[in-house]
């Protein structure tokens, strides 16, 4: 981003955003975690001993679920970063506020306990967890779908924990190893997103989907479509109206070849 655009970025106060984490939101997150664990446990119990369950079915469902969770993490992250306002009822404080706080104080997540780190993801995963549990397990296809959905939301739940570790100065040794071999989100890879104005590399489960999505211009294309349909300005609440307008104009003027070159730039690992 140009120096001129950087100077126009106007973010919200970190302390004010942090105060938005209320006792009511925490209570909702505790209930969500308990419900999520209950549904996932019930799913494992229901799958256990099913004649259609096999090692290759489970392995393929878990891997595909991991890729799907990475994409879902990027989609949700992009939505939280780009649209809406922290002043919106319910959604503003419970879902949008943490994204905006993270851009202002990226180390805040390392000070969050297990509930604050993972409660939101458990909450949004509950409908899918219930669906995974309720689909019929009468054939290999249904069992695969159920296992895939259960695995995907498990990784979705783990996403914020992986994200937290990517900002931790000295994570446990095993976590550092998994980051170095890029089996969970590496710090250097994620640092690309934390370059103002925070408009790329949204996938934060493992980050494998970031380059493919950048190559096809997925998120920038979605932004142009939503702006064309609704007139809403991407990132207005996060970086301020002036910077958001400047960024839209800069993206419109950028050549496709420049976007390809940017997405192809190697990212060093932690």
Short mmCIF file of C-alpha atoms in Angstrom, two decimals:
data_model
loop_
_atom_site.label_atom_id
_atom_site.label_comp_id
_atom_site.label_asym_id
_atom_site.label_seq_id
_atom_site.Cartn_x
_atom_site.Cartn_y
_atom_site.Cartn_z
CA UNK A 1 0.00 0.00 0.00
CA UNK A 2 1.24 3.52 -0.79
CA UNK A 3 2.47 5.87 1.96
CA UNK A 4 -0.41 8.22 1.15
CA UNK A 5 -2.97 5.48 1.71
CA UNK A 6 -1.28 4.33 4.92
CA UNK A 7 -1.53 7.86 6.26
CA UNK A 8 -5.28 7.88 5.61
CA UNK A 9 -5.98 4.73 7.64
CA UNK A 10 -8.04 5.65 10.72
CA UNK A 11 -8.71 2.70 13.02
CA UNK A 12 -10.74 2.47 16.20
CA UNK A 13 -9.40 2.66 19.74
CA UNK A 14 -8.14 -0.73 20.97
CA UNK A 15 -9.22 -0.20 24.59
CA UNK A 16 -12.77 0.71 23.54
CA UNK A 17 -12.99 -2.36 21.33
CA UNK A 18 -11.69 -4.59 24.13
CA UNK A 19 -14.38 -3.28 26.49
CA UNK A 20 -17.01 -4.63 24.10
CA UNK A 21 -16.38 -8.16 25.45
CA UNK A 22 -19.26 -8.27 27.91
CA UNK A 23 -20.31 -10.89 30.53
CA UNK A 24 -23.32 -11.73 28.35
CA UNK A 25 -21.11 -12.51 25.37
CA UNK A 26 -18.83 -14.65 27.55
CA UNK A 27 -21.81 -16.59 28.92
CA UNK A 28 -22.99 -17.21 25.36
CA UNK A 29 -19.53 -18.49 24.44
CA UNK A 30 -19.34 -20.86 27.43
CA UNK A 31 -22.72 -22.36 26.49
CA UNK A 32 -21.59 -22.62 22.85
CA UNK A 33 -18.43 -24.51 23.77
CA UNK A 34 -20.34 -26.98 25.93
CA UNK A 35 -22.95 -27.51 23.20
CA UNK A 36 -20.27 -27.95 20.54
CA UNK A 37 -18.37 -30.54 22.57
CA UNK A 38 -21.62 -32.37 23.27
CA UNK A 39 -22.63 -32.51 19.59
CA UNK A 40 -19.18 -33.62 18.40
CA UNK A 41 -19.03 -36.30 21.11
CA UNK A 42 -22.48 -37.55 20.11
CA UNK A 43 -21.36 -37.69 16.46
CA UNK A 44 -18.29 -39.80 17.31
CA UNK A 45 -20.48 -42.12 19.40
CA UNK A 46 -22.95 -42.48 16.53
CA UNK A 47 -20.20 -43.20 13.97
CA UNK A 48 -18.39 -45.66 16.22
CA UNK A 49 -18.97 -49.19 15.00
CA UNK A 50 -20.94 -48.12 11.93
CA UNK A 51 -20.22 -50.73 9.22
CA UNK A 52 -19.75 -48.02 6.58
CA UNK A 53 -16.92 -46.33 8.51
CA UNK A 54 -13.42 -47.20 7.31
CA UNK A 55 -9.92 -45.72 7.67
CA UNK A 56 -9.77 -44.30 4.13
CA UNK A 57 -13.21 -42.76 4.44
CA UNK A 58 -12.27 -41.09 7.71
CA UNK A 59 -8.84 -39.94 6.45
CA UNK A 60 -10.23 -38.42 3.24
CA UNK A 61 -13.07 -36.73 5.14
CA UNK A 62 -10.64 -35.24 7.68
CA UNK A 63 -8.29 -33.89 4.97
CA UNK A 64 -11.10 -32.45 2.87
CA UNK A 65 -12.61 -31.02 6.04
CA UNK A 66 -9.30 -29.31 6.77
CA UNK A 67 -9.25 -27.66 3.34
CA UNK A 68 -12.90 -26.67 3.67
CA UNK A 69 -12.27 -25.20 7.12
CA UNK A 70 -9.39 -23.13 5.73
CA UNK A 71 -11.71 -21.72 3.07
CA UNK A 72 -14.50 -21.11 5.59
CA UNK A 73 -12.04 -19.35 7.92
CA UNK A 74 -11.06 -17.06 5.05
CA UNK A 75 -14.65 -16.34 4.08
CA UNK A 76 -15.72 -15.54 7.66
CA UNK A 77 -12.53 -13.55 8.30
CA UNK A 78 -13.05 -11.54 5.12
CA UNK A 79 -16.66 -10.80 6.04
CA UNK A 80 -15.71 -9.74 9.58
CA UNK A 81 -12.84 -7.55 8.36
CA UNK A 82 -14.63 -5.97 5.42
CA UNK A 83 -18.32 -5.47 6.11
CA UNK A 84 -20.56 -4.23 8.89
CA UNK A 85 -19.87 -2.12 11.94
CA UNK A 86 -19.01 -2.70 15.59
CA UNK A 87 -22.16 -0.68 16.41
CA UNK A 88 -24.49 -3.27 14.86
CA UNK A 89 -26.85 -4.95 17.38
CA UNK A 90 -25.56 -8.33 18.65
CA UNK A 91 -23.38 -9.09 15.61
CA UNK A 92 -21.33 -5.92 16.09
CA UNK A 93 -20.03 -6.69 19.57
CA UNK A 94 -20.08 -10.49 19.41
CA UNK A 95 -18.57 -11.08 15.96
CA UNK A 96 -17.29 -7.94 14.21
CA UNK A 97 -15.59 -6.33 17.24
CA UNK A 98 -12.92 -9.07 17.64
CA UNK A 99 -11.80 -8.65 14.02
CA UNK A 100 -11.42 -4.89 14.35
CA UNK A 101 -9.67 -5.19 17.73
CA UNK A 102 -7.22 -7.67 16.22
CA UNK A 103 -6.10 -5.20 13.55
CA UNK A 104 -5.49 -2.48 16.12
CA UNK A 105 -3.86 -4.77 18.70
CA UNK A 106 -2.83 -8.04 17.07
CA UNK A 107 -1.29 -9.33 20.31
CA UNK A 108 -4.62 -9.04 22.15
CA UNK A 109 -5.57 -12.54 21.01
CA UNK A 110 -2.58 -13.96 22.90
CA UNK A 111 -4.07 -12.57 26.13
CA UNK A 112 -7.44 -14.23 25.56
CA UNK A 113 -8.23 -17.39 27.51
CA UNK A 114 -9.67 -20.56 25.95
CA UNK A 115 -13.27 -19.34 26.13
CA UNK A 116 -12.68 -15.95 24.53
CA UNK A 117 -10.40 -17.47 21.89
CA UNK A 118 -12.68 -20.31 20.79
CA UNK A 119 -16.23 -19.45 21.90
CA UNK A 120 -17.27 -17.57 18.75
CA UNK A 121 -16.16 -20.37 16.45
CA UNK A 122 -18.05 -22.94 18.51
CA UNK A 123 -21.18 -20.80 18.28
CA UNK A 124 -21.12 -20.46 14.48
CA UNK A 125 -20.35 -24.19 14.14
CA UNK A 126 -23.40 -25.40 16.06
CA UNK A 127 -25.86 -25.61 13.11
CA UNK A 128 -23.38 -27.65 11.07
CA UNK A 129 -22.58 -29.85 14.09
CA UNK A 130 -26.28 -30.58 14.49
CA UNK A 131 -26.65 -31.34 10.77
CA UNK A 132 -23.67 -33.75 10.88
CA UNK A 133 -25.28 -35.58 13.77
CA UNK A 134 -28.76 -35.81 12.26
CA UNK A 135 -28.04 -36.95 8.69
CA UNK A 136 -28.83 -40.64 8.15
CA UNK A 137 -25.88 -43.03 8.47
CA UNK A 138 -27.43 -45.67 6.25
CA UNK A 139 -24.83 -45.67 3.46
CA UNK A 140 -21.15 -44.89 2.87
CA UNK A 141 -22.08 -41.62 1.14
CA UNK A 142 -24.11 -40.38 4.08
CA UNK A 143 -21.44 -41.48 6.54
CA UNK A 144 -18.78 -39.67 4.51
CA UNK A 145 -20.88 -36.48 4.47
CA UNK A 146 -21.45 -36.69 8.23
CA UNK A 147 -17.76 -37.34 8.92
CA UNK A 148 -16.70 -34.54 6.57
CA UNK A 149 -19.02 -32.02 8.24
CA UNK A 150 -17.92 -33.11 11.71
CA UNK A 151 -14.24 -32.86 10.76
CA UNK A 152 -14.70 -29.50 9.04
CA UNK A 153 -16.31 -27.86 12.03
CA UNK A 154 -13.71 -29.38 14.36
CA UNK A 155 -11.02 -27.60 12.33
CA UNK A 156 -13.18 -24.46 12.19
CA UNK A 157 -13.34 -24.57 15.98
CA UNK A 158 -9.54 -24.98 16.15
CA UNK A 159 -8.92 -22.08 13.75
CA UNK A 160 -8.75 -19.32 16.35
CA UNK A 161 -6.41 -21.42 18.48
CA UNK A 162 -4.09 -21.89 15.47
CA UNK A 163 -4.46 -18.16 14.78
CA UNK A 164 -3.58 -17.33 18.39
CA UNK A 165 -0.44 -19.49 18.21
CA UNK A 166 0.64 -17.66 15.03
CA UNK A 167 0.83 -14.48 17.13
CA UNK A 168 2.46 -16.14 20.17
CA UNK A 169 6.12 -15.18 20.60
CA UNK A 170 7.20 -18.55 22.03
CA UNK A 171 4.62 -21.27 21.28
CA UNK A 172 5.16 -24.83 22.55
CA UNK A 173 7.82 -26.77 20.64
CA UNK A 174 5.36 -29.08 18.90
CA UNK A 175 3.30 -26.07 17.76
CA UNK A 176 6.43 -24.39 16.39
CA UNK A 177 7.25 -27.55 14.43
CA UNK A 178 3.73 -27.75 12.96
CA UNK A 179 4.02 -24.09 11.94
CA UNK A 180 7.42 -24.63 10.28
CA UNK A 181 6.13 -27.51 8.17
CA UNK A 182 2.95 -25.49 7.46
CA UNK A 183 0.47 -27.96 8.91
CA UNK A 184 -1.05 -25.12 10.92
CA UNK A 185 -0.92 -21.36 10.28
CA UNK A 186 2.71 -20.11 10.23
CA UNK A 187 3.46 -16.62 11.65
CA UNK A 188 5.32 -15.33 8.57
CA UNK A 189 2.56 -16.48 6.25
CA UNK A 190 -0.09 -14.80 8.38
CA UNK A 191 1.97 -11.61 8.63
CA UNK A 192 1.04 -10.90 5.00
CA UNK A 193 -2.53 -10.28 6.17
CA UNK A 194 -1.37 -7.91 8.90
CA UNK A 195 -0.04 -5.42 6.39
CA UNK A 196 -2.43 -2.46 6.32
CA UNK A 197 -5.10 -2.29 4.85
CA UNK A 198 -5.57 -6.00 5.73
CA UNK A 199 -7.07 -6.95 2.36
CA UNK A 200 -5.40 -10.29 1.56
CA UNK A 201 -4.54 -13.76 2.96
CA UNK A 202 -7.71 -14.15 5.03
CA UNK A 203 -7.52 -17.95 5.46
CA UNK A 204 -6.20 -18.66 8.95
CA UNK A 205 -6.72 -22.34 9.72
CA UNK A 206 -3.61 -23.37 7.80
CA UNK A 207 -3.38 -20.81 4.98
CA UNK A 208 -3.16 -23.32 2.13
CA UNK A 209 -6.09 -21.68 0.33
CA UNK A 210 -4.67 -18.14 0.35
CA UNK A 211 -2.63 -18.30 -2.85
CA UNK A 212 -5.27 -20.11 -4.94
CA UNK A 213 -7.92 -17.60 -3.87
CA UNK A 214 -5.56 -14.68 -4.56
CA UNK A 215 -4.75 -16.05 -8.02
CA UNK A 216 -8.41 -16.02 -9.03
CA UNK A 217 -9.12 -12.71 -7.27
CA UNK A 218 -11.89 -14.33 -5.22
CA UNK A 219 -12.27 -11.82 -2.39
CA UNK A 220 -11.62 -8.69 -4.45
CA UNK A 221 -14.20 -9.92 -6.97
CA UNK A 222 -16.73 -10.52 -4.21
CA UNK A 223 -16.12 -7.00 -2.91
CA UNK A 224 -16.72 -5.44 -6.30
CA UNK A 225 -19.93 -7.44 -6.71
CA UNK A 226 -21.29 -6.49 -3.28
CA UNK A 227 -20.39 -2.82 -3.78
CA UNK A 228 -22.07 -2.84 -7.20
CA UNK A 229 -25.25 -4.42 -5.78
CA UNK A 230 -25.50 -2.57 -2.45
CA UNK A 231 -23.27 0.49 -2.73
CA UNK A 232 -21.56 -0.50 0.54
CA UNK A 233 -17.88 0.47 0.87
CA UNK A 234 -15.47 -2.32 1.90
CA UNK A 235 -13.53 -1.77 5.18
CA UNK A 236 -15.16 1.61 5.84
CA UNK A 237 -15.68 0.81 9.54
CA UNK A 238 -12.20 -0.67 9.97
CA UNK A 239 -9.84 1.80 8.28
CA UNK A 240 -12.05 4.87 7.76
CA UNK A 241 -13.97 6.23 4.78
CA UNK A 242 -11.06 8.10 3.17
CA UNK A 243 -8.69 5.14 3.16
CA UNK A 244 -11.45 2.74 2.09
CA UNK A 245 -12.29 4.92 -0.92
CA UNK A 246 -8.62 5.25 -1.84
CA UNK A 247 -8.17 1.49 -1.65
CA UNK A 248 -11.16 0.80 -3.91
CA UNK A 249 -9.77 3.22 -6.48
CA UNK A 250 -6.31 1.66 -6.26
CA UNK A 251 -7.74 -1.83 -6.77
CA UNK A 252 -9.74 -0.69 -9.78
CA UNK A 253 -6.61 0.77 -11.38
CA UNK A 254 -4.39 -2.26 -10.69
CA UNK A 255 -3.54 -4.45 -13.66
CA UNK A 256 -4.46 -8.17 -13.46
CA UNK A 257 -0.79 -9.04 -14.04
CA UNK A 258 0.18 -7.10 -10.94
CA UNK A 259 -2.33 -9.07 -8.86
CA UNK A 260 -0.91 -12.31 -10.25
CA UNK A 261 2.65 -11.26 -9.45
CA UNK A 262 1.66 -10.30 -5.91
CA UNK A 263 -0.13 -13.58 -5.24
CA UNK A 264 2.85 -15.52 -6.61
CA UNK A 265 5.38 -13.79 -4.33
CA UNK A 266 7.04 -16.42 -2.11
CA UNK A 267 6.22 -16.21 1.59
CA UNK A 268 8.93 -17.34 3.98
CA UNK A 269 7.99 -19.76 6.71
CA UNK A 270 8.44 -19.27 10.44
#
